[in-house]
N, CA and C of each residue as an Amber inpcrd file, in Angstrom:
protein
   699
   0.6910000  -1.2430000  -0.1220000  -0.2610000  -0.2290000  -0.0410000
   0.7230000   1.4150000  -0.0020000   2.0710000   1.0760000   0.2250000
   3.1200000   2.4130000   0.6180000   3.3400000   3.0050000  -0.7410000
   3.3940000   2.3950000  -1.7700000   3.8440000   2.5830000  -3.3750000
   2.5260000   3.6510000  -3.6070000   1.5360000   3.2370000  -3.8850000
   0.4050000   4.1390000  -4.4340000   0.1650000   5.3840000  -3.5720000
   0.5770000   5.3980000  -1.9460000   0.4910000   6.4340000  -1.6240000
   1.8520000   7.5330000  -1.8590000   2.7910000   6.9200000  -2.1100000
   4.3290000   7.9450000  -2.4620000   3.8630000   8.3930000  -3.7330000
   3.4670000   7.5050000  -4.4200000   2.8990000   8.1780000  -5.8640000
   2.2430000   9.2020000  -5.9030000   1.2130000   9.1920000  -5.2540000
   0.0910000  10.1220000  -5.0900000   0.6670000  11.5980000  -4.5670000
   1.3630000  11.4460000  -3.6000000   2.1300000  12.5560000  -2.5610000
   2.9130000  13.0530000  -3.8410000   3.6810000  12.3680000  -4.8920000
   4.9280000  12.8870000  -5.5220000   4.1230000  13.4720000  -6.4750000
   2.9430000  13.2510000  -7.1430000   2.3560000  13.6580000  -7.9310000
   1.3260000  15.0900000  -7.6360000   1.1780000  15.1830000  -6.2100000
   0.5790000  16.1950000  -5.9020000   1.7580000  17.2850000  -5.4520000
   2.8630000  16.9360000  -5.0360000   3.6680000  17.9870000  -5.1200000
   4.8720000  18.3420000  -6.3850000   4.8020000  17.3590000  -7.2230000
   5.4610000  17.5630000  -8.5840000   4.9030000  16.8230000  -9.5730000
   3.4390000  17.4900000  -9.9470000   2.7150000  16.9970000 -11.2300000
   3.2080000  17.0270000 -12.2140000   3.2910000  15.7500000 -13.5490000
   3.5070000  15.5200000 -14.4700000   3.4440000  16.8590000 -15.5510000
   4.2020000  16.9440000 -16.1550000   4.0240000  18.0370000 -17.2800000
   4.0390000  17.2740000 -18.5020000   3.3000000  18.2400000 -19.5430000
   3.5300000  17.6370000 -20.8390000   4.3930000  18.3900000 -21.4360000
   5.1010000  17.1180000 -21.9980000   6.8250000  17.5030000 -22.8140000
   6.5770000  18.5490000 -24.0160000   5.2410000  18.5300000 -24.4270000
   5.1940000  19.5980000 -25.5830000   4.6410000  21.2030000 -24.9230000
   3.5520000  21.4780000 -24.2780000   3.1940000  22.6400000 -24.0190000
   3.4360000  22.8530000 -22.6780000   4.1390000  22.2040000 -21.8360000
   4.4330000  21.9590000 -20.4150000   3.4670000  22.5380000 -19.7300000
   2.1000000  21.9700000 -19.8870000   1.0610000  22.2250000 -19.0040000
   1.3080000  20.9270000 -17.8220000   0.4440000  21.4880000 -16.8300000
   0.0560000  20.6910000 -15.7330000  -0.8380000  19.9620000 -15.5710000
  -1.9790000  20.3420000 -16.5590000  -3.0780000  20.1790000 -16.4700000
  -3.6120000  18.8860000 -17.4160000  -4.2920000  18.1160000 -16.8410000
  -4.4860000  16.5720000 -17.1870000  -3.8560000  16.1370000 -18.3510000
  -2.6160000  15.7330000 -17.6620000  -1.6260000  14.9840000 -18.4030000
  -1.9040000  13.5980000 -18.5920000  -1.7740000  12.8430000 -20.1480000
  -2.3330000  11.6910000 -20.2300000  -1.3540000  10.7460000 -19.2370000
  -2.0920000   9.4700000 -18.6850000  -0.8040000   8.4660000 -17.8110000
  -0.4220000   7.5840000 -18.9030000  -0.9970000   7.5470000 -20.0630000
  -0.2630000   6.8580000 -20.9710000   0.8240000   6.9830000 -21.9470000
   0.8150000   8.8450000 -21.7270000   1.9120000   9.3630000 -22.8360000
   2.0500000  10.6650000 -22.2560000   3.2700000  10.9690000 -22.2600000
   3.7280000  12.4930000 -21.7490000   3.2280000  13.7150000 -22.2340000
   1.8170000  13.5720000 -22.3980000   1.0480000  14.9180000 -22.9720000
   0.1690000  15.1810000 -22.7530000  -0.5960000  16.5300000 -22.5870000
  -1.6970000  16.6600000 -22.1120000  -2.6130000  16.0980000 -23.1560000
  -4.1140000  16.3090000 -23.0470000  -4.7120000  15.7490000 -23.7770000
  -5.2420000  16.4840000 -25.1180000  -5.0210000  17.4920000 -25.1520000
  -5.1570000  18.6870000 -26.2080000  -4.1550000  18.2410000 -27.1750000
  -2.5910000  17.9720000 -26.6400000  -1.6140000  17.8460000 -27.1710000
  -1.7910000  16.4020000 -27.8370000  -2.0700000  15.3410000 -26.9800000
  -2.1720000  14.0110000 -27.4990000  -3.0840000  13.7290000 -28.6580000
  -4.2510000  14.7650000 -28.7020000  -5.2640000  14.7870000 -29.7570000
  -4.8800000  15.3150000 -31.1820000  -3.3830000  16.1010000 -30.8750000
  -3.2930000  16.7480000 -31.9310000  -1.9140000  15.5860000 -32.5310000
  -1.5470000  14.6260000 -32.1090000  -1.0190000  13.5440000 -32.7740000
  -1.4260000  12.9020000 -33.8730000  -1.0350000  12.9900000 -35.1760000
  -1.4810000  12.5640000 -36.6170000  -1.2850000  10.7940000 -36.5410000
  -2.2810000   9.9240000 -36.3190000  -1.9260000   8.8480000 -36.1860000
  -1.8740000   8.0320000 -37.7010000  -0.7620000   7.1950000 -37.8230000
  -0.1000000   6.9240000 -39.1330000  -1.4720000   5.5750000 -39.8540000
  -1.8330000   6.3940000 -40.9150000  -2.7880000   5.0550000 -41.4320000
  -2.0950000   4.7490000 -42.7570000  -1.8840000   3.4080000 -43.1610000
  -1.2070000   3.4710000 -44.3130000  -2.0770000   2.9590000 -45.2300000
  -1.6510000   3.2520000 -46.5830000  -2.7280000   3.2370000 -47.5600000
  -2.5310000   1.4260000 -48.3190000  -1.5710000   0.9330000 -47.7690000
  -1.5450000  -0.4850000 -48.4140000  -1.4050000  -1.3920000 -47.0020000
  -2.1060000  -2.2700000 -46.7930000  -1.8660000  -2.9860000 -45.7290000
  -0.9410000  -4.0910000 -45.6270000  -0.2980000  -4.5000000 -47.0690000
   0.9140000  -5.0350000 -46.7600000   2.2950000  -4.0820000 -46.5360000
   2.1310000  -3.2430000 -47.4670000   3.5420000  -2.5970000 -47.5070000
   3.5970000  -1.2460000 -46.5120000   2.0740000  -1.0080000 -45.6780000
   2.5900000   0.3500000 -44.9150000   2.8970000   1.4380000 -45.2830000
   3.7360000   2.3620000 -45.5190000   4.1860000   3.5190000 -45.6740000
   5.3390000   3.3090000 -46.9200000   5.5530000   2.4770000 -47.6370000
   6.6590000   2.2130000 -48.4910000   6.3250000   2.9980000 -49.9520000
   4.9270000   3.4300000 -50.0180000   4.6460000   4.5140000 -50.7980000
   5.7430000   5.7630000 -50.8930000   5.7550000   6.1950000 -49.6890000
   6.7720000   7.3590000 -49.9130000   7.9530000   7.1260000 -50.0200000
   8.5770000   5.8980000 -49.7260000  10.0080000   5.5800000 -49.8070000
  10.1620000   4.5430000 -50.7780000   9.6090000   4.7290000 -52.0190000
  10.2280000   3.5400000 -53.4830000  11.3600000   3.2540000 -53.0940000
  12.3140000   3.7640000 -53.1910000  13.8240000   3.4960000 -52.8900000
  14.3860000   2.1170000 -51.9620000  13.4770000   2.1690000 -51.0790000
  13.4130000   1.1790000 -50.3030000  12.8570000  -0.3680000 -50.5140000
  12.1040000  -0.1820000 -51.8480000  11.9870000  -1.6390000 -52.2290000
  12.8970000  -1.7970000 -53.5960000  12.9110000  -3.4900000 -53.6860000
  11.9040000  -4.4500000 -53.0740000  12.8780000  -5.1970000 -51.7980000
  13.8190000  -4.6090000 -51.2140000  14.4650000  -4.6100000 -49.9620000
  13.3960000  -4.9830000 -48.6950000  12.7940000  -3.7790000 -48.9860000
  11.7090000  -3.8720000 -47.6660000  10.7290000  -4.0310000 -47.9680000
   9.8440000  -5.0670000 -46.9630000   8.4340000  -5.7760000 -47.2360000
   7.4100000  -4.8900000 -46.6740000   7.6880000  -4.1070000 -45.7650000
   6.8280000  -3.0930000 -45.3160000   7.2200000  -2.1850000 -44.2420000
   6.8970000  -0.9520000 -43.9930000   7.0500000   0.0400000 -43.4960000
   6.2610000   0.7300000 -42.3950000   5.9260000   0.5000000 -41.1810000
   4.8930000   0.9580000 -40.5040000   5.3390000   1.9670000 -39.5370000
   4.4810000   2.6970000 -39.2380000   4.6740000   3.7700000 -37.5490000
   3.4470000   3.7580000 -36.9540000   3.7180000   4.5390000 -35.8510000
   2.5970000   5.0630000 -34.8600000   1.9700000   6.2060000 -35.1990000
   2.8140000   7.4540000 -35.8170000   2.2810000   8.7050000 -36.2710000
   3.0460000   9.6070000 -37.6890000   2.2050000  10.0060000 -37.8710000
   3.1800000  11.1080000 -38.8800000   3.9280000  12.1730000 -38.2310000
   5.0620000  12.3900000 -38.7310000   6.1250000  13.1650000 -38.2960000
   5.8650000  14.6390000 -38.7780000   5.6440000  15.6820000 -37.5650000
   5.5590000  16.9200000 -37.9560000   6.2330000  17.8660000 -37.0590000
   7.2490000  18.8440000 -37.9180000   7.9580000  19.4520000 -36.9520000
   7.1890000  20.7590000 -36.0130000   7.9400000  21.0460000 -34.9770000
   7.0070000  21.8790000 -33.8280000   5.7490000  21.2710000 -33.5060000
   5.8070000  20.2890000 -33.2840000   4.5870000  19.4290000 -32.9270000
   4.4390000  19.0050000 -31.7500000   3.5170000  18.1670000 -30.9330000
   3.8280000  17.0130000 -29.8640000   4.8200000  15.9890000 -30.4520000
   4.5810000  15.2850000 -31.6360000   5.4830000  13.9620000 -31.9170000
   6.7620000  14.5640000 -31.8780000   7.4430000  15.7160000 -32.4760000
   8.6940000  15.9500000 -32.2200000   9.1500000  16.1330000 -30.7400000
   8.3170000  16.9370000 -30.3270000   8.6220000  16.8190000 -28.4700000
   9.0200000  15.6060000 -28.2260000   7.9190000  14.7390000 -28.2760000
   8.1720000  13.0530000 -27.8460000   9.3950000  12.3340000 -28.4160000
   9.7400000  12.7800000 -29.5770000  11.0830000  12.3420000 -30.0310000
  12.1710000  13.1540000 -29.4920000  12.3450000  14.1510000 -29.2080000
  13.3350000  14.7520000 -28.2870000  13.5360000  14.5920000 -27.2290000
  12.5090000  14.3760000 -26.2060000  12.7070000  13.7830000 -25.0700000
  13.1360000  12.1490000 -25.0250000  12.9080000  11.5200000 -25.9680000
  13.5570000  10.0850000 -26.1880000  14.7750000  10.2260000 -26.5440000
  15.2410000  10.7960000 -27.3680000  16.5450000  11.1920000 -28.1180000
  17.2790000  11.6720000 -27.7570000  17.3890000  13.2450000 -26.9600000
  18.2510000  13.8270000 -26.4490000  18.1580000  14.4290000 -24.9480000
  16.7800000  13.4670000 -24.1560000  16.6980000  14.2290000 -22.6620000
  16.6250000  12.9180000 -22.1270000  16.8980000  11.4230000 -22.7940000
  16.8840000  10.1890000 -22.0020000  15.9030000  10.3440000 -20.7880000
  14.8240000  10.4880000 -21.4360000  13.4690000  10.5590000 -20.6400000
  12.9540000   9.0230000 -20.6040000  13.2470000   8.0250000 -19.6710000
  12.7200000   6.7950000 -19.5730000  11.7410000   6.2600000 -19.3960000
  10.9770000   7.1800000 -18.7690000   9.4770000   7.3060000 -18.5160000
   8.8890000   7.5730000 -20.3680000   9.1160000   8.1950000 -20.9730000
   8.8920000   8.4470000 -22.0970000   9.2340000   7.2000000 -22.9320000
  10.1320000   6.7670000 -22.7260000  10.6550000   5.9010000 -23.6640000
   9.9680000   4.3860000 -23.3690000   9.9850000   4.2760000 -21.8040000
   8.6350000   3.0650000 -21.7250000   7.4990000   3.4190000 -22.2180000
   6.7280000   4.4630000 -22.0840000   5.4160000   4.3880000 -22.8520000
   5.0960000   4.3450000 -24.2720000   6.2050000   4.9130000 -24.9430000
   6.5490000   4.7780000 -26.2630000   6.4800000   3.1560000 -26.5750000
   7.8390000   2.4510000 -25.9320000   7.8090000   0.8630000 -26.3310000
   6.5960000   0.4260000 -26.1670000   5.6880000   0.5920000 -25.1990000
   4.3230000   0.0450000 -24.9720000   3.3080000   0.3360000 -25.9280000
   3.4420000   1.3140000 -26.7940000   2.6820000   1.4060000 -27.8400000
   2.6610000   0.7800000 -29.2250000   4.6560000   0.9530000 -29.1770000
   5.0290000  -0.0300000 -30.5020000   4.4960000  -1.1150000 -30.2330000
   4.6720000  -2.0610000 -28.8580000   4.2530000  -3.2970000 -28.8300000
   3.0890000  -3.5960000 -29.1440000   1.9030000  -2.8010000 -28.7520000
   0.4330000  -2.8770000 -29.3360000   0.4180000  -2.9260000 -30.9210000
   1.3270000  -1.8730000 -31.6030000   1.2850000  -1.7900000 -32.8560000
   1.8620000  -3.0420000 -33.3560000   3.0450000  -3.7870000 -33.0220000
   3.5500000  -4.8150000 -33.5030000   2.7790000  -5.7410000 -33.8370000
   1.9450000  -6.1490000 -32.4810000   0.7670000  -7.2400000 -32.3820000
  -0.0880000  -7.0770000 -33.6270000  -0.5550000  -5.8090000 -33.6240000
  -1.6400000  -5.7510000 -34.7980000  -0.9340000  -5.6650000 -36.1330000
   0.1910000  -5.3930000 -36.4330000   0.7390000  -5.5410000 -37.7590000
   1.2600000  -6.5870000 -38.2930000   2.1130000  -7.2120000 -37.3520000
   3.0210000  -8.3530000 -37.6480000   2.5140000  -9.8300000 -36.9730000
   1.1920000  -9.9210000 -36.6880000   0.2970000 -11.1000000 -36.0640000
   0.4390000 -12.2570000 -37.0900000   0.7070000 -12.0120000 -38.3990000
   0.4940000 -13.0100000 -39.1800000   1.8730000 -13.7830000 -39.5880000
   2.7700000 -12.7180000 -39.6420000   4.2910000 -13.2230000 -39.9510000
   5.1770000 -12.5470000 -39.0500000   5.7580000 -12.9860000 -38.0550000
   6.0460000 -12.6430000 -36.8280000   7.7650000 -12.5050000 -37.1450000
   8.1970000 -11.3260000 -37.0390000   9.7960000 -11.1470000 -37.4780000
  10.3200000 -12.2710000 -36.2600000  11.2690000 -12.3660000 -36.5160000
  12.3330000 -13.4180000 -35.7840000  13.5380000 -12.4890000 -34.7910000
  13.7230000 -11.3540000 -35.2290000  14.9420000 -10.6680000 -34.5400000
  14.2260000  -9.4390000 -34.8610000  15.2700000  -8.4650000 -33.9910000
  14.9840000  -7.0550000 -34.0940000  16.2670000  -6.3010000 -33.8310000
  16.0730000  -5.3170000 -35.0640000  17.9470000  -4.7700000 -35.2320000
  17.5970000  -3.4070000 -35.2800000  17.9960000  -2.8480000 -33.8470000
  17.7150000  -1.2020000 -33.6540000  18.6180000  -0.4180000 -34.4400000
  18.7100000   0.5410000 -35.2360000  19.3800000   1.5060000 -36.2050000
  20.4830000   1.5410000 -35.0800000  21.7630000   1.5600000 -35.5200000
  22.8560000   1.9130000 -34.6040000  23.0980000   3.3590000 -34.8120000
  23.6080000   3.9970000 -33.3720000  24.3580000   5.2920000 -33.6050000
  25.7730000   5.1240000 -33.5280000  26.4620000   6.1730000 -33.8760000
  28.0820000   6.1990000 -34.0070000  28.6970000   6.3370000 -32.4690000
  29.5410000   5.5910000 -32.5160000  30.3920000   5.7700000 -31.1280000
  30.5530000   6.8790000 -30.4890000  30.6930000   7.9310000 -31.4200000
  30.5330000   9.6140000 -30.6680000  29.5960000   9.7810000 -30.2860000
  28.2290000   9.5190000 -30.9690000  27.0050000   9.7550000 -30.2410000
  26.7050000   9.2170000 -28.7520000  27.1950000   7.9580000 -28.8220000
  26.7840000   6.8530000 -27.8450000  27.7910000   7.5290000 -26.4560000
  28.7170000   7.8880000 -26.8940000  29.9500000   8.5520000 -25.6340000
  29.1910000   9.8710000 -25.5230000  28.7100000  10.7660000 -26.2740000
  27.6390000  11.9690000 -25.7140000  26.5290000  11.8590000 -24.9830000
  25.4660000  10.7950000 -25.6680000  24.3550000  10.5880000 -24.8910000
  24.3410000   9.2820000 -23.9460000  25.1780000   8.5810000 -24.0460000
  25.0360000   7.4530000 -23.0950000  24.1650000   6.2250000 -23.5320000
  23.3860000   6.5510000 -24.6920000  22.7330000   5.4290000 -24.8530000
  22.2730000   5.5360000 -26.4500000  21.3750000   4.4290000 -26.8750000
  21.1790000   4.3760000 -28.0610000  19.7020000   4.3460000 -28.2700000
  18.7400000   5.6610000 -28.7680000  17.5120000   5.5400000 -28.4840000
  16.6500000   4.4190000 -29.0360000  17.0930000   3.9380000 -30.3650000
  16.2880000   2.7700000 -30.8540000  16.4970000   1.6900000 -30.3100000
  17.8120000   1.6720000 -29.6620000  18.1840000   0.4340000 -28.7170000
  17.3820000   0.2210000 -27.4130000  17.1810000   1.5680000 -27.0160000
  16.7090000   1.4520000 -25.7980000  14.8610000   0.8520000 -26.2020000
  14.1830000   1.4490000 -27.1890000  13.0220000   0.9360000 -27.3240000
  13.1920000  -0.6420000 -27.8250000  14.1150000  -1.0120000 -28.1740000
  14.3890000  -2.5390000 -29.0120000  14.2680000  -3.2150000 -27.7840000
  14.9390000  -2.8840000 -26.7660000  15.0300000  -3.8740000 -25.7580000
  13.7530000  -4.1090000 -24.6810000  12.7930000  -3.0690000 -24.6690000
  12.1640000  -2.7910000 -24.1550000  11.0090000  -3.6920000 -24.9190000
  10.6570000  -3.4710000 -26.4500000   9.8230000  -4.2610000 -27.0900000
  10.2720000  -6.0770000 -26.9800000  11.4850000  -5.8580000 -26.8090000
  12.1050000  -7.7610000 -26.8330000  11.3630000  -8.0550000 -25.5590000
  11.6970000  -7.3120000 -24.3630000  11.1420000  -7.8260000 -23.0630000
   9.6100000  -8.1800000 -23.3610000   8.7710000  -7.4570000 -23.8210000
   7.4600000  -7.4780000 -24.1150000   6.7730000  -8.6660000 -24.9840000
   7.9500000  -8.7480000 -25.9510000   7.2690000  -9.7740000 -26.9850000
   7.8250000 -11.4880000 -27.0420000   9.1940000 -11.1770000 -26.2090000
   9.9180000 -12.2920000 -26.2460000  10.7420000 -12.5170000 -27.8600000
  11.1630000 -11.4670000 -28.4790000  11.6590000 -11.4860000 -29.5670000
  13.5970000 -10.7750000 -29.2440000  14.3790000 -11.5500000 -29.7460000
  15.7720000 -11.1160000 -29.6540000  15.8010000 -10.1530000 -30.3570000
  16.7980000  -9.2800000 -29.4880000  17.6510000  -7.6830000 -29.8020000
  18.9450000  -8.4340000 -30.4010000  19.3280000  -7.8440000 -31.8070000
  20.6310000  -8.0210000 -32.1610000  21.4690000  -6.6660000 -32.4190000
  22.1180000  -6.4610000 -31.2280000  22.8730000  -5.4610000 -31.0180000
  24.1490000  -5.0410000 -32.0850000  24.6300000  -5.9420000 -32.0320000
  26.2200000  -5.7540000 -32.4940000  26.4750000  -6.1580000 -34.0940000
  25.5230000  -6.2070000 -34.7540000  25.6600000  -6.7470000 -36.1810000
  26.1120000  -5.6640000 -36.9120000  25.8600000  -4.5240000 -36.7740000
  26.5090000  -3.4830000 -37.4380000  27.1230000  -2.4660000 -36.7830000
  27.9490000  -1.6470000 -37.8700000  28.7060000  -0.6710000 -36.8320000
  28.4560000   0.3610000 -37.6980000  28.1870000   1.5690000 -36.9550000
  28.0340000   2.7060000 -37.7280000  29.1720000   4.0090000 -37.7460000
  29.6890000   4.3280000 -38.9160000  30.6260000   5.1800000 -38.9420000
  30.4900000   6.3770000 -38.6970000  31.8160000   7.1360000 -38.6100000
  31.4750000   8.7320000 -38.3160000  31.0740000   9.6200000 -39.1250000
  30.0180000  10.1000000 -39.0140000  29.2040000  11.1160000 -40.0990000
  28.7250000  12.0730000 -39.6530000  28.6030000  12.9180000 -40.5110000
  27.9370000  14.4320000 -40.2820000  26.4680000  13.7940000 -39.5650000
  25.8890000  14.7940000 -38.6380000  24.6410000  14.3280000 -38.3300000
  23.6190000  14.5830000 -39.5820000  22.4960000  13.8650000 -39.5910000
  21.5020000  14.1500000 -40.7250000  20.4260000  15.2160000 -40.4560000
  20.5800000  15.2360000 -39.4190000  19.2110000  16.4980000 -38.9900000
  19.0270000  17.3200000 -39.6790000  20.0520000  18.3490000 -40.2100000
  19.5900000  19.4720000 -41.2220000  19.8110000  19.5810000 -42.4990000
  19.9690000  18.2090000 -42.6630000  20.1960000  17.6440000 -44.4590000
  18.8000000  17.5560000 -45.3250000  18.7770000  18.0270000 -46.5950000
  17.7210000  17.7100000 -47.4550000  17.6020000  16.2160000 -47.9910000
  17.1550000  15.8390000 -48.9690000  17.2100000  14.2670000 -49.1240000
  18.3690000  14.1810000 -49.6870000  18.5290000  14.9290000 -50.8610000
  19.9810000  14.7380000 -51.4280000  21.0590000  14.5840000 -50.7330000
  21.3510000  15.9560000 -49.7590000  22.7470000  15.9870000 -48.7960000
  22.4760000  14.5350000 -48.1530000  21.4580000  14.4290000 -47.5680000
  21.3050000  13.0570000 -46.7290000  21.7310000  11.8740000 -47.3810000
  21.5280000  11.4470000 -48.6530000  21.7010000  10.3090000 -49.3870000
  23.5320000  10.2720000 -49.4630000  23.6770000  11.5720000 -50.2570000
  25.4070000  11.7580000 -50.2020000  25.9210000  11.3020000 -49.1770000
  25.3330000  11.8720000 -47.7560000  25.9420000  11.6920000 -45.9930000
  26.1510000  10.5710000 -45.9100000  25.2790000   9.4530000 -46.5300000
  24.7360000   8.2000000 -45.8250000  25.5520000   7.0700000 -46.2910000
  26.2360000   7.3250000 -47.4340000  27.2920000   6.4730000 -48.3330000
  28.1030000   5.7250000 -47.3530000  28.0700000   4.7400000 -47.0640000
  29.3790000   3.5720000 -46.4000000  28.9400000   4.0240000 -45.2800000
  27.5310000   4.4270000 -44.8500000  27.3100000   4.9490000 -43.3550000
  27.2170000   3.6160000 -42.5600000  26.8720000   2.3620000 -42.8610000
  27.2550000   1.1760000 -42.1410000  28.0760000   0.3290000 -42.2220000
  28.5750000  -0.6090000 -41.5000000  29.3350000  -1.6450000 -41.8290000
  28.9880000  -2.8970000 -41.0190000  28.8190000  -4.0740000 -42.0600000
  28.2760000  -5.1370000 -41.1220000  29.2140000  -5.9520000 -40.5490000
  29.3460000  -5.9820000 -39.2720000  30.2910000  -6.5660000 -38.3340000
  29.8570000  -8.2870000 -38.2560000  29.0230000  -8.5610000 -38.2510000
  28.5490000 -10.0520000 -37.7870000  26.9910000 -10.4170000 -38.7110000
  26.8580000 -11.0710000 -39.5500000  25.9810000 -11.1040000 -40.1060000
  25.1620000 -12.5750000 -39.8280000  25.8000000 -13.4000000 -39.2460000
  24.9050000 -14.5920000 -38.8750000  23.8730000 -14.7370000 -38.1540000
  23.6680000 -13.8980000 -37.5040000  21.9360000 -13.4920000 -36.6290000
  20.9510000 -13.1010000 -37.8510000  21.5420000 -12.7160000 -38.7830000
  20.8430000 -12.1640000 -40.1500000  20.0160000 -13.1410000 -40.7550000
  21.0280000 -13.8430000 -41.3160000  21.0190000 -14.9760000 -42.4980000
  19.3340000 -15.9220000 -42.4890000  18.8960000 -15.6880000 -43.4770000
  17.8350000 -16.5840000 -43.6390000  16.8800000 -16.2910000 -42.4760000
  16.5330000 -15.2160000 -41.7670000  15.6570000 -14.7400000 -41.0540000
  14.7880000 -13.3790000 -41.2340000  13.7880000 -13.2970000 -40.4180000
  12.9130000 -12.6590000 -40.8080000  13.4030000 -11.2000000 -39.7050000
  13.5450000 -10.0530000 -40.3740000  14.1550000  -9.2750000 -39.6400000
  13.1790000  -7.9410000 -39.7980000  13.1700000  -7.4140000 -38.2330000
  12.5690000  -5.9420000 -37.9600000  13.6120000  -5.3810000 -37.6840000
  13.7640000  -3.8840000 -38.5420000  14.7600000  -2.9890000 -38.3400000
  13.5990000  -1.7120000 -37.3030000  14.0650000  -1.6120000 -36.3280000
  13.5310000  -0.4920000 -35.5480000  14.5950000   0.7180000 -35.3110000
  13.3680000   1.8330000 -35.6170000  13.8880000   3.2070000 -35.2610000
  12.8080000   4.4210000 -35.1370000  13.5150000   5.6100000 -34.3470000
  12.6350000   6.6000000 -33.9700000  11.8960000   7.1650000 -35.0840000
  12.3790000   7.7020000 -36.1400000  11.6100000   8.2850000 -36.9090000
  12.5220000   8.3010000 -38.5520000  11.4420000   8.1480000 -39.4310000
  12.0270000   7.8710000 -40.8330000  11.5730000   9.1210000 -41.5170000
  12.7370000   9.9800000 -42.1820000  12.3820000  11.6400000 -42.6740000
  12.4770000  11.1020000 -44.3950000  13.6080000  11.0220000 -44.9030000
  14.0880000  10.8870000 -46.0380000  14.2230000   9.4140000 -46.5330000
  14.4840000   8.4280000 -45.4050000  14.6260000   6.9530000 -45.7660000
  16.4430000   6.6420000 -45.9970000  16.8810000   7.9950000 -46.2810000
  18.4950000   7.3180000 -46.5790000  19.5440000   6.8840000 -45.4290000
  18.7780000   6.9810000 -44.2400000  19.5910000   6.2060000 -43.0700000
  19.1930000   4.6470000 -43.3270000  17.8560000   4.6630000 -43.6080000
  17.1260000   2.9800000 -43.9620000  18.1150000   2.4550000 -44.9780000
  17.9720000   3.2290000 -46.1560000  18.7140000   2.7150000 -47.2940000
  20.0770000   2.1010000 -47.4030000  20.8110000   3.0480000 -46.2560000
  22.2740000   2.9730000 -46.1500000  22.3560000   1.1550000 -45.0060000
  21.6270000   1.4250000 -44.2490000  21.4440000   0.1540000 -43.2410000
  20.9560000  -1.1520000 -43.9940000  20.1340000  -1.0440000 -45.1980000
  19.9570000  -2.0090000 -45.8220000  20.9090000  -2.6250000 -46.4890000
  21.4100000  -1.7430000 -47.3020000  22.7290000  -2.1830000 -48.3990000
  23.7570000  -2.5450000 -47.3600000  24.0160000  -2.4530000 -46.4880000
  24.8910000  -2.8770000 -45.4780000  24.6400000  -4.3950000 -44.9270000
  23.0930000  -4.5120000 -44.7890000  22.5520000  -5.8710000 -44.0630000
  22.2250000  -7.0630000 -45.5030000  22.2160000  -6.7700000 -46.6160000
  21.6630000  -7.4530000 -47.7810000  22.8410000  -8.5930000 -47.9560000
  24.3760000  -8.3560000 -47.5280000  25.3160000  -9.0540000 -47.8830000
  25.1040000 -10.4060000 -47.0090000  23.9030000 -10.3940000 -45.9230000
  24.2570000 -11.5230000 -44.7880000  22.7200000 -12.2290000 -45.4040000
  22.0470000 -11.8030000 -46.3090000  20.8460000 -12.4930000 -47.0220000
  19.6510000 -12.7780000 -45.9490000  19.1700000 -11.9970000 -45.5110000
  18.1470000 -11.7340000 -44.4700000  16.7860000 -12.5990000 -45.4240000
  15.9470000 -13.2670000 -44.7940000  14.9880000 -13.9130000 -45.5230000
  14.3140000 -12.5550000 -45.8450000  13.7370000 -11.8340000 -44.9140000
  12.8090000 -10.3940000 -45.1350000  13.1400000  -9.2710000 -44.0300000
  12.8390000  -8.4030000 -44.6920000  13.1910000  -7.1280000 -43.7090000
  11.8900000  -6.3650000 -43.6270000  11.3540000  -5.7940000 -42.6250000
  10.5070000  -4.9720000 -42.2720000  10.8720000  -3.7180000 -41.1980000
  10.4210000  -2.7600000 -41.4330000  10.9600000  -1.3970000 -40.6800000
   9.5220000  -0.9850000 -40.2090000   9.5980000  -0.5550000 -38.5300000
   8.5040000  -0.1890000 -37.5240000   9.4730000   0.9330000 -36.9900000
   8.8100000   2.0260000 -37.1080000   9.4290000   3.5160000 -36.4590000
   8.3340000   4.1030000 -35.5670000   8.7690000   4.8150000 -34.7470000
   7.4680000   5.7420000 -34.0690000   6.9680000   6.7280000 -35.2160000
   7.7320000   7.4900000 -36.1200000   6.7980000   8.3930000 -36.9400000
   7.8610000   8.5100000 -38.2660000   6.8910000   8.8910000 -39.2400000
   7.1990000   8.9100000 -40.9110000   6.6200000  10.1620000 -41.2750000
   7.5210000  10.2080000 -42.2200000   7.4650000  11.9740000 -42.6090000
   6.4690000  11.4620000 -44.3400000   5.3980000  12.0140000 -44.0720000
   4.6340000  11.5840000 -45.3690000   5.0100000  11.8850000 -46.8300000
   5.9140000  13.2990000 -46.6790000   6.7650000  13.3990000 -47.9160000
   8.0430000  13.8280000 -47.7650000   8.6950000  12.8220000 -48.0760000
  10.4280000  12.9630000 -47.4550000  10.7550000  14.0060000 -48.2110000
  11.5980000  14.8240000 -47.2780000  12.3520000  16.5750000 -47.5090000
  13.6930000  16.0670000 -47.3940000
């Protein structure tokens, strides 16, 4: 009985804040947003039940079988605030909430053809030193715990390149050449693989990752992200 009392007292003196508008009023228990900001999230609706959002990223075909997401990405909107909490602020509460939502999406989308392993998109050694964690790996581990699917953490190495954040599509494609190196492809060979990342904007990072993975000859590749840009920039 102690924990609920302590939790109630903590929320009384330190009420949860909406990570987007910083409101203390009516923050959802399922996601660190107030209900107004929660309602502003644009849920991803695939135009193709089989391919998901691949129509936005034709360069990923035929290597990728499907690309699915929770939401559409919008700059300066609640979805960007959630991603920044996960990516730059080490917000483990948001990470846990997002992994639960990903788990639900996974069960819905892949119920008939379950991937055999999860590959989180690697970050560079420099980014790992700066942040202390890989946001995609954090999500992958929690998703693995919920679903009982192994995470392959060390199959790929990410070279030191400039951050993709401020680049347009053409610049990102140029910058992503030789971005990833396959270290150990045994865990990928003839297996159904799910690539997990936080956001897909131009698809250039995924293209580079898949180029490195293909030499290991996985049976099938699906992609699941938190947010997707409907018109790659």
